[in-house]
Short mmCIF file of C-alpha atoms in Angstrom, two decimals:
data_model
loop_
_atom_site.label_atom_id
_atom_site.label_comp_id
_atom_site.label_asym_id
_atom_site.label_seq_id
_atom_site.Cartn_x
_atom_site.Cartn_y
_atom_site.Cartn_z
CA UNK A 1 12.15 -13.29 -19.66
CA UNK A 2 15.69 -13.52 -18.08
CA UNK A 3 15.51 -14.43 -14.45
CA UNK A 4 18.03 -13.96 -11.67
CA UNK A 5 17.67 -18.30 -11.26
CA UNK A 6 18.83 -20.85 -13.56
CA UNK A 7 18.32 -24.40 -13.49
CA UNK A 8 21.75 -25.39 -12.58
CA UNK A 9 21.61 -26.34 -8.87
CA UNK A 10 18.39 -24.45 -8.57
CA UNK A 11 16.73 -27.03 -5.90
CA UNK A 12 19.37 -26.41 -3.52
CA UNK A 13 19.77 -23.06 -3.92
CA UNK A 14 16.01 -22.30 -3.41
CA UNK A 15 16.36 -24.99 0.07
CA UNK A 16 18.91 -22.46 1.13
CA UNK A 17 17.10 -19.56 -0.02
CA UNK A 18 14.18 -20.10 1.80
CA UNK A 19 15.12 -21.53 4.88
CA UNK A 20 11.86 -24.00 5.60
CA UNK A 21 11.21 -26.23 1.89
CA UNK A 22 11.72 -29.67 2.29
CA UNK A 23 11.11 -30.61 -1.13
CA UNK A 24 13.81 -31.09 -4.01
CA UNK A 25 11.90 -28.66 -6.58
CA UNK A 26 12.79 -28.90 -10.12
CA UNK A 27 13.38 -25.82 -11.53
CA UNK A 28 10.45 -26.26 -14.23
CA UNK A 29 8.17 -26.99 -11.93
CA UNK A 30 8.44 -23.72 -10.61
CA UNK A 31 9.54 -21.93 -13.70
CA UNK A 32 6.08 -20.23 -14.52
CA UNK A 33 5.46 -18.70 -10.58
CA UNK A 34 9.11 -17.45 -10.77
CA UNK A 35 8.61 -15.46 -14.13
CA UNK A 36 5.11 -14.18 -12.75
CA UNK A 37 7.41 -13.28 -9.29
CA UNK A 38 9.56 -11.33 -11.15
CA UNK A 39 7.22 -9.45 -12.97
CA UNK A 40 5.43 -8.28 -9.44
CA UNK A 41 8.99 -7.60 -8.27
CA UNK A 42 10.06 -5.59 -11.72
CA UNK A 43 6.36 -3.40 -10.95
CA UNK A 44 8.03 -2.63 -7.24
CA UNK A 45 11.54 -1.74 -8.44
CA UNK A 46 11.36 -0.68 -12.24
CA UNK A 47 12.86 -2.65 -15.05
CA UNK A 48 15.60 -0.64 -15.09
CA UNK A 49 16.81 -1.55 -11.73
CA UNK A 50 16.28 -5.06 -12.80
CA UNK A 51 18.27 -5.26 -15.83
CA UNK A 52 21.08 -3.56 -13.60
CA UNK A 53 20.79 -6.71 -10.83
CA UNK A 54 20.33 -9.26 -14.03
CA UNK A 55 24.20 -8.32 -14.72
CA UNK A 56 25.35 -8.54 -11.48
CA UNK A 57 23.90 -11.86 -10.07
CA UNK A 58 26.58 -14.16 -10.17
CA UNK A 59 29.29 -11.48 -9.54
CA UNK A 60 29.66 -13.07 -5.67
CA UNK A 61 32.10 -9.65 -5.65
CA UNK A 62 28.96 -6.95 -6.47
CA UNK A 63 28.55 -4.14 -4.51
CA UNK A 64 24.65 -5.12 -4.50
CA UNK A 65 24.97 -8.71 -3.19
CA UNK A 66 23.20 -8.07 -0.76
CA UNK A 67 20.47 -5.81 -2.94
CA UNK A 68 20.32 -9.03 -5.29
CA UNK A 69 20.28 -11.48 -2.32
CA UNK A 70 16.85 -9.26 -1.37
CA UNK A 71 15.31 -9.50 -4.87
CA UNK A 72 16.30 -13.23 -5.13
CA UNK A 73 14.59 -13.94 -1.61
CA UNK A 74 11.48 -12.03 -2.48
CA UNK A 75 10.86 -13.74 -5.82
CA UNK A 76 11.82 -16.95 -4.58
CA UNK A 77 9.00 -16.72 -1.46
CA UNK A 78 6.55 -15.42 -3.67
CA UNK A 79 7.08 -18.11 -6.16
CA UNK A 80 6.26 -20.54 -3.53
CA UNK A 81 3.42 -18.99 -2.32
CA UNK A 82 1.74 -19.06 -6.09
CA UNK A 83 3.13 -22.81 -6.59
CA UNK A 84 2.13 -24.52 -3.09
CA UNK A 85 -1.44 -24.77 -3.97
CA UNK A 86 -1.34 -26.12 -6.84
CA UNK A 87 1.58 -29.00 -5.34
CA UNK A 88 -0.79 -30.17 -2.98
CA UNK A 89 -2.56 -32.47 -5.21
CA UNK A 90 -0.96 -35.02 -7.62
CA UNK A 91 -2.26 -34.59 -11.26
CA UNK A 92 -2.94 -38.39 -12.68
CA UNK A 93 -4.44 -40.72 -15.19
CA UNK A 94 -7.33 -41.33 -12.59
CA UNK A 95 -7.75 -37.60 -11.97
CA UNK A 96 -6.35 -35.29 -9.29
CA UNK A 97 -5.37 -37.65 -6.24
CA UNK A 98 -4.19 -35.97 -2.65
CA UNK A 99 -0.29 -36.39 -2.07
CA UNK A 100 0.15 -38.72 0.85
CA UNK A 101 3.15 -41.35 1.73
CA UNK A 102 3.38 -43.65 4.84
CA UNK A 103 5.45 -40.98 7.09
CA UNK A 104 3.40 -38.09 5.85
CA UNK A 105 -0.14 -36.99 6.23
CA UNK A 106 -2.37 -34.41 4.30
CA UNK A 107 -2.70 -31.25 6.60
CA UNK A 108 -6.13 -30.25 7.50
CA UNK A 109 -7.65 -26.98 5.47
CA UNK A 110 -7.69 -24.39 8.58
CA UNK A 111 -3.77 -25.32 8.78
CA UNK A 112 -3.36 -25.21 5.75
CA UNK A 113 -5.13 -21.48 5.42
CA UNK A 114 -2.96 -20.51 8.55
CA UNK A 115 0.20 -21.45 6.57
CA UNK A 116 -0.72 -19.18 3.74
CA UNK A 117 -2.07 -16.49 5.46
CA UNK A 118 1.97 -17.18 7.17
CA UNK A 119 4.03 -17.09 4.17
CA UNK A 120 1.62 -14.20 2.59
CA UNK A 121 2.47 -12.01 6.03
CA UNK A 122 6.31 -12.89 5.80
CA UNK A 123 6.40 -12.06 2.12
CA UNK A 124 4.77 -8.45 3.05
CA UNK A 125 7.65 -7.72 5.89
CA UNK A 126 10.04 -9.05 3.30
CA UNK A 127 9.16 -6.66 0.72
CA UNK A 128 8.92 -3.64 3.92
CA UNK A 129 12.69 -4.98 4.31
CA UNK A 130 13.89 -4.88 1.07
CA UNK A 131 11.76 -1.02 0.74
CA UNK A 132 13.50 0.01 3.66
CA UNK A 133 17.04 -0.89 2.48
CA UNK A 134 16.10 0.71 -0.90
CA UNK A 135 15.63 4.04 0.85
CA UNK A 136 18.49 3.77 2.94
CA UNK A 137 20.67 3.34 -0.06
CA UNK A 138 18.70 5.86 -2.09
CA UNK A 139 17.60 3.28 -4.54
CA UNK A 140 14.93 4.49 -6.58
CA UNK A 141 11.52 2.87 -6.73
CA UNK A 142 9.48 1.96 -9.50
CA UNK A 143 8.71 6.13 -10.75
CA UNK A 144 6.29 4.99 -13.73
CA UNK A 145 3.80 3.86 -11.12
CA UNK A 146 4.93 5.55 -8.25
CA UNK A 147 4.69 8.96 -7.74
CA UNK A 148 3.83 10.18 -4.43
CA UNK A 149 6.22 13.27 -3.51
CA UNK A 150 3.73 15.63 -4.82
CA UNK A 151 1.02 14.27 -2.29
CA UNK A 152 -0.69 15.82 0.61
CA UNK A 153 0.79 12.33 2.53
CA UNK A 154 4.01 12.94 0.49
CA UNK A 155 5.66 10.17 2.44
CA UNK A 156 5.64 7.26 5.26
CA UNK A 157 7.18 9.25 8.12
CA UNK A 158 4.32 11.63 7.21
CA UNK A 159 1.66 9.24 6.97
CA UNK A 160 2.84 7.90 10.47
CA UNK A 161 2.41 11.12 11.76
CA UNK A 162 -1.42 10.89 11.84
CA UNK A 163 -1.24 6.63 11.71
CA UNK A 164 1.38 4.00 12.65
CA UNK A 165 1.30 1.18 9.78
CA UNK A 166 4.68 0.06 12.22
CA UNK A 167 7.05 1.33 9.37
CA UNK A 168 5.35 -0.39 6.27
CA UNK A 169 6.57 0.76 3.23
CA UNK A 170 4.85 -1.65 0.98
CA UNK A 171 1.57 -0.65 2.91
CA UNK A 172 2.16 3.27 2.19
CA UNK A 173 2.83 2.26 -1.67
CA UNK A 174 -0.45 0.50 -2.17
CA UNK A 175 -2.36 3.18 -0.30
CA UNK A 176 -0.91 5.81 -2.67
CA UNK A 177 -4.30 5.10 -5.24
CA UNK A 178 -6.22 5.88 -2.32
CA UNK A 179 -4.47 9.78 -1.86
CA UNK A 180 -4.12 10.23 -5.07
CA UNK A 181 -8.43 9.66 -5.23
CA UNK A 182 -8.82 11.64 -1.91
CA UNK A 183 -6.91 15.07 -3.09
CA UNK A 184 -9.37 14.44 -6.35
CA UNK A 185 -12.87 13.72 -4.95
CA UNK A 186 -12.54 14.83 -1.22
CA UNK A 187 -10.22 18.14 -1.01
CA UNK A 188 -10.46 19.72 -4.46
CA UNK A 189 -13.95 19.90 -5.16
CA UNK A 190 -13.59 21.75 -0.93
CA UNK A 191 -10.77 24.00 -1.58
CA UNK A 192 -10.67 25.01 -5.12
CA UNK A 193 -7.78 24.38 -7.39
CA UNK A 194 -5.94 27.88 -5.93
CA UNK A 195 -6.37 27.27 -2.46
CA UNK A 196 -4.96 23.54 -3.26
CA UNK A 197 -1.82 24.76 -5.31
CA UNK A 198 -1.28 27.17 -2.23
CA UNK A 199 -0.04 24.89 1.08
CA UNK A 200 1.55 28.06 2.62
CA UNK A 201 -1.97 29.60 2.63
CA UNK A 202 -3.45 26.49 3.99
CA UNK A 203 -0.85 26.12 7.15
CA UNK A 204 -1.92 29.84 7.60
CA UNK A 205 -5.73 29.30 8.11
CA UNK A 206 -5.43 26.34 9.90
CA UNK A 207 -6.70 23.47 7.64
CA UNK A 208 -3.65 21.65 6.14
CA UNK A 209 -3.15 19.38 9.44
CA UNK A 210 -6.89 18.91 9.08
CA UNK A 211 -6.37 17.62 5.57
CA UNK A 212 -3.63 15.55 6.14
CA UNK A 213 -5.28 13.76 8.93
CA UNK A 214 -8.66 13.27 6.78
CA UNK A 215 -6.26 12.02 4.10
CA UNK A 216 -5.19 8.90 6.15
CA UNK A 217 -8.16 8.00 7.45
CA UNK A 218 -9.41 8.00 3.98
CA UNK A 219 -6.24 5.96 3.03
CA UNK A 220 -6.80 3.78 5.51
CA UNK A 221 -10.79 2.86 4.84
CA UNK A 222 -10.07 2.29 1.49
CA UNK A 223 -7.48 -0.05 2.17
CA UNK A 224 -9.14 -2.22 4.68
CA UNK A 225 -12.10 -2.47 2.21
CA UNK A 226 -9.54 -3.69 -1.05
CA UNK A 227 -6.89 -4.91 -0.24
CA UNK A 228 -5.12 -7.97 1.54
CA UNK A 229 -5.47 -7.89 4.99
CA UNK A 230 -2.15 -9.80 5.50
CA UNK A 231 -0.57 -6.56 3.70
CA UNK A 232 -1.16 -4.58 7.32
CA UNK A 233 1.63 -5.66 10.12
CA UNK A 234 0.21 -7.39 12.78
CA UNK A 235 -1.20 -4.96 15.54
CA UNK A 236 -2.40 -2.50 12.77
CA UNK A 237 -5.47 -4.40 12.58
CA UNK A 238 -7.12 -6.42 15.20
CA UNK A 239 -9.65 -9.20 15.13
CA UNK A 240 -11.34 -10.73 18.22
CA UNK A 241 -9.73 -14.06 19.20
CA UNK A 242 -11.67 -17.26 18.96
CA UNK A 243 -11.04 -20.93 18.70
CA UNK A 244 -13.94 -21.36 16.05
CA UNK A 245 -11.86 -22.29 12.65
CA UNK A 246 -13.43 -22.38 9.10
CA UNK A 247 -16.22 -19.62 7.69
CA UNK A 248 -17.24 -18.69 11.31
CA UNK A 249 -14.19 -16.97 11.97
CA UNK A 250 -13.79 -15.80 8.80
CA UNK A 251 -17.08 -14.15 8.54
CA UNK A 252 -16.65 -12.19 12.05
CA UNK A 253 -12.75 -11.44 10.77
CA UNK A 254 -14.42 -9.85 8.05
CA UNK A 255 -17.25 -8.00 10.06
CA UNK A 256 -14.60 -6.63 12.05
CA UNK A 257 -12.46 -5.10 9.84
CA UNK A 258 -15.58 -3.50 8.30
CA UNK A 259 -16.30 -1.90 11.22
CA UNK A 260 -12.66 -0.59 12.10
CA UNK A 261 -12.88 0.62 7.83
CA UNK A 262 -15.75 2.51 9.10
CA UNK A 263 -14.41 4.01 12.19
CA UNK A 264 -11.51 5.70 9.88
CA UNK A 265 -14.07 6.67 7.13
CA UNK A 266 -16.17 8.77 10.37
CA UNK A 267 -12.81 10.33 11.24
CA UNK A 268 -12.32 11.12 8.16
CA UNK A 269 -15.83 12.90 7.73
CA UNK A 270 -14.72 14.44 10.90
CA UNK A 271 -11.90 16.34 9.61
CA UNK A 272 -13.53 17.04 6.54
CA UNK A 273 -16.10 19.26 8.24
CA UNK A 274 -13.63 21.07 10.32
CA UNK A 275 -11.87 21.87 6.97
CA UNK A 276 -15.22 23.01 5.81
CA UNK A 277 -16.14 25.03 8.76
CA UNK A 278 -12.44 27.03 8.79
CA UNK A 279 -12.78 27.60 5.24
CA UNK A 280 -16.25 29.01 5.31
CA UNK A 281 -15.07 31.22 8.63
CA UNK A 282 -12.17 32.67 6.73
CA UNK A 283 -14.37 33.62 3.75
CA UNK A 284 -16.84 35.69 5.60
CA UNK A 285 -14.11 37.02 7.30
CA UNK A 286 -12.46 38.42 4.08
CA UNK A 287 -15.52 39.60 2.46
CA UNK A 288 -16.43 41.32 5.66
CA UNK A 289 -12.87 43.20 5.71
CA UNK A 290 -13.44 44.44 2.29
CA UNK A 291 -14.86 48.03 1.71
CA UNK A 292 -17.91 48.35 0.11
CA UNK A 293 -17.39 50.27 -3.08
CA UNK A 294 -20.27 52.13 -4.52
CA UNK A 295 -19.98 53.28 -8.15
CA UNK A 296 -19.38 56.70 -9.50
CA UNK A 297 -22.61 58.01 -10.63
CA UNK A 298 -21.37 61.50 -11.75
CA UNK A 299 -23.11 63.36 -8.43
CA UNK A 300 -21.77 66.01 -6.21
CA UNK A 301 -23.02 67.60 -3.00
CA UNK A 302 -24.81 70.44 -5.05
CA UNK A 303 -27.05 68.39 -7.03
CA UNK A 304 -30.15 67.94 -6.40
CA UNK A 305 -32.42 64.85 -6.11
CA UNK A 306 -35.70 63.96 -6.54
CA UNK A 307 -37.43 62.77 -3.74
CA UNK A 308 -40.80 60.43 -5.31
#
């Protein structure tokens, strides 16, 4: 794989890159998290866009320096993030020993969680940066794996409508599995497949606001129950403070956001029903309004009948 580093004064490069690294880190040390960087990067923005950027990179004259300064910042924090853990103990003859000099001490595990937790958060907003200056510049996303215009939640400003995720379009990308599942399981099954292909129709009876509200509610259950709860900006999700470190506050953390994935799966059910309840109204209204149409038997007012 061709990456957008090379060894040549890659230490200080990644220093400046990242802002808070210490450490003079060898390029092969960090080699294998920078390829697997890349390829989570290349599954955002396509491989075409990346092969575009991969001739570019040292043109300090591109029209995308910026763009590739992005990418390069992205991979570079992620990198980090999957090589830290593994720095933080010293492989040796006498087994695996904890790093530790005379000016330095080992940090304890809760800080040591925080600072992950940290980078993991920045590394979200990062990638929410580098989305947002993708759509500015109308710089396609990754198409093979995301599709979303067709959706009832056919975009963030629309999914804000209903929900603020304060502007995250990473978050909106890895809730699209969860609209794409609702529309299948949730509003299909409810409306029919020509009552879905027909949004006109459902603006008209009243049900497609309905829908789109149930839709991120769903969105949002699912993703509180699946994915990474650093992936949802701070204030999206809250947790009750405490000073208790370690499993404790993990456990209730956990509790918590179960019960807020439950609150948004009850709205959801909510606006389900109210979709059910229009669409059962309007039915009996339309077979109501239709005339009752008795076949021709052949009789006229003349004939006669026989009365048993």
């Amino acid at each position: 794989m061709n990456l957008l580093f090379s060894q040549e004064n890659f230490s200080s490069e990644f220093k400046n890159l990242l802002g808070f690294v210490d450490a003079d880190l060898k390029f092969n040390r960090l080699k294998s998290a920078l390829k697997s960087a890349t390829e989570e990067i290349i599954e955002l923005i396509g491989r075409k866009q990346y092969e575009l950027l991969l001739h570019e990179v040292n043109d300090l004259s591109s029209n995308h320096r910026e763009y590739i300064d992005l990418i390069k910042y992205a991979i570079a924090l992620k990198a980090y993030i999957i090589y830290a853990p593994v720095a933080d103990l010293a492989v040796t003859n006498n087994g695996r020993l904890m790093r530790r000099d005379e000016h330095n001490v080992s940090a304890f595990q809760w800080q040591i969680e925080a600072n992950n937790e940290g980078l993991e958060r920045l590394y979200y907003r990062h990638l929410d940066t580098l989305l947002s200056y993708m759509v500015a510049n109308d710089i396609e996303i990754n198409q093979e794996k995301y599709r979303y215009s067709h959706l009832v939640i056919p975009n963030l400003a629309t999914f804000e409508n209903y929900f603020n995720i304060e502007g995250s379009h990473y978050l909106y990308l890895r809730l699209i599995p969860a609209l794409r599942e609702f529309e299948q399981n949730e509003i299909l099954p409810r409306l029919g497949t020509e009552l879905m292909q027909n949004k006109q129709r459902q603006i008209e009876i009243g049900i497609f606001s309905n829908i789109q509200n149930a839709a991120v509610c769903y969105a949002m259950a699912w993703g509180i129950r699946r994915l990474n709860v650093q992936l949802f900006p701070k204030g999206v999700l809250q947790t009750t403070q405490t000073t208790n470190q370690g499993t404790n506050k993990k456990q209730t953390a956990r509790l918590e956001y179960w019960e807020t994935a439950k609150i948004f799966e009850d709205d959801c059910a909510k606006y389900l029903l109210k979709v059910e309840k229009i669409i059962d109204a309007t039915t009996k209204i339309n077979t109501k309004n239709k005339a009752l149409k008795l076949p021709d038997l052949g009789f006229c007012q003349e004939d006669g009948f026989v009365d048993v």
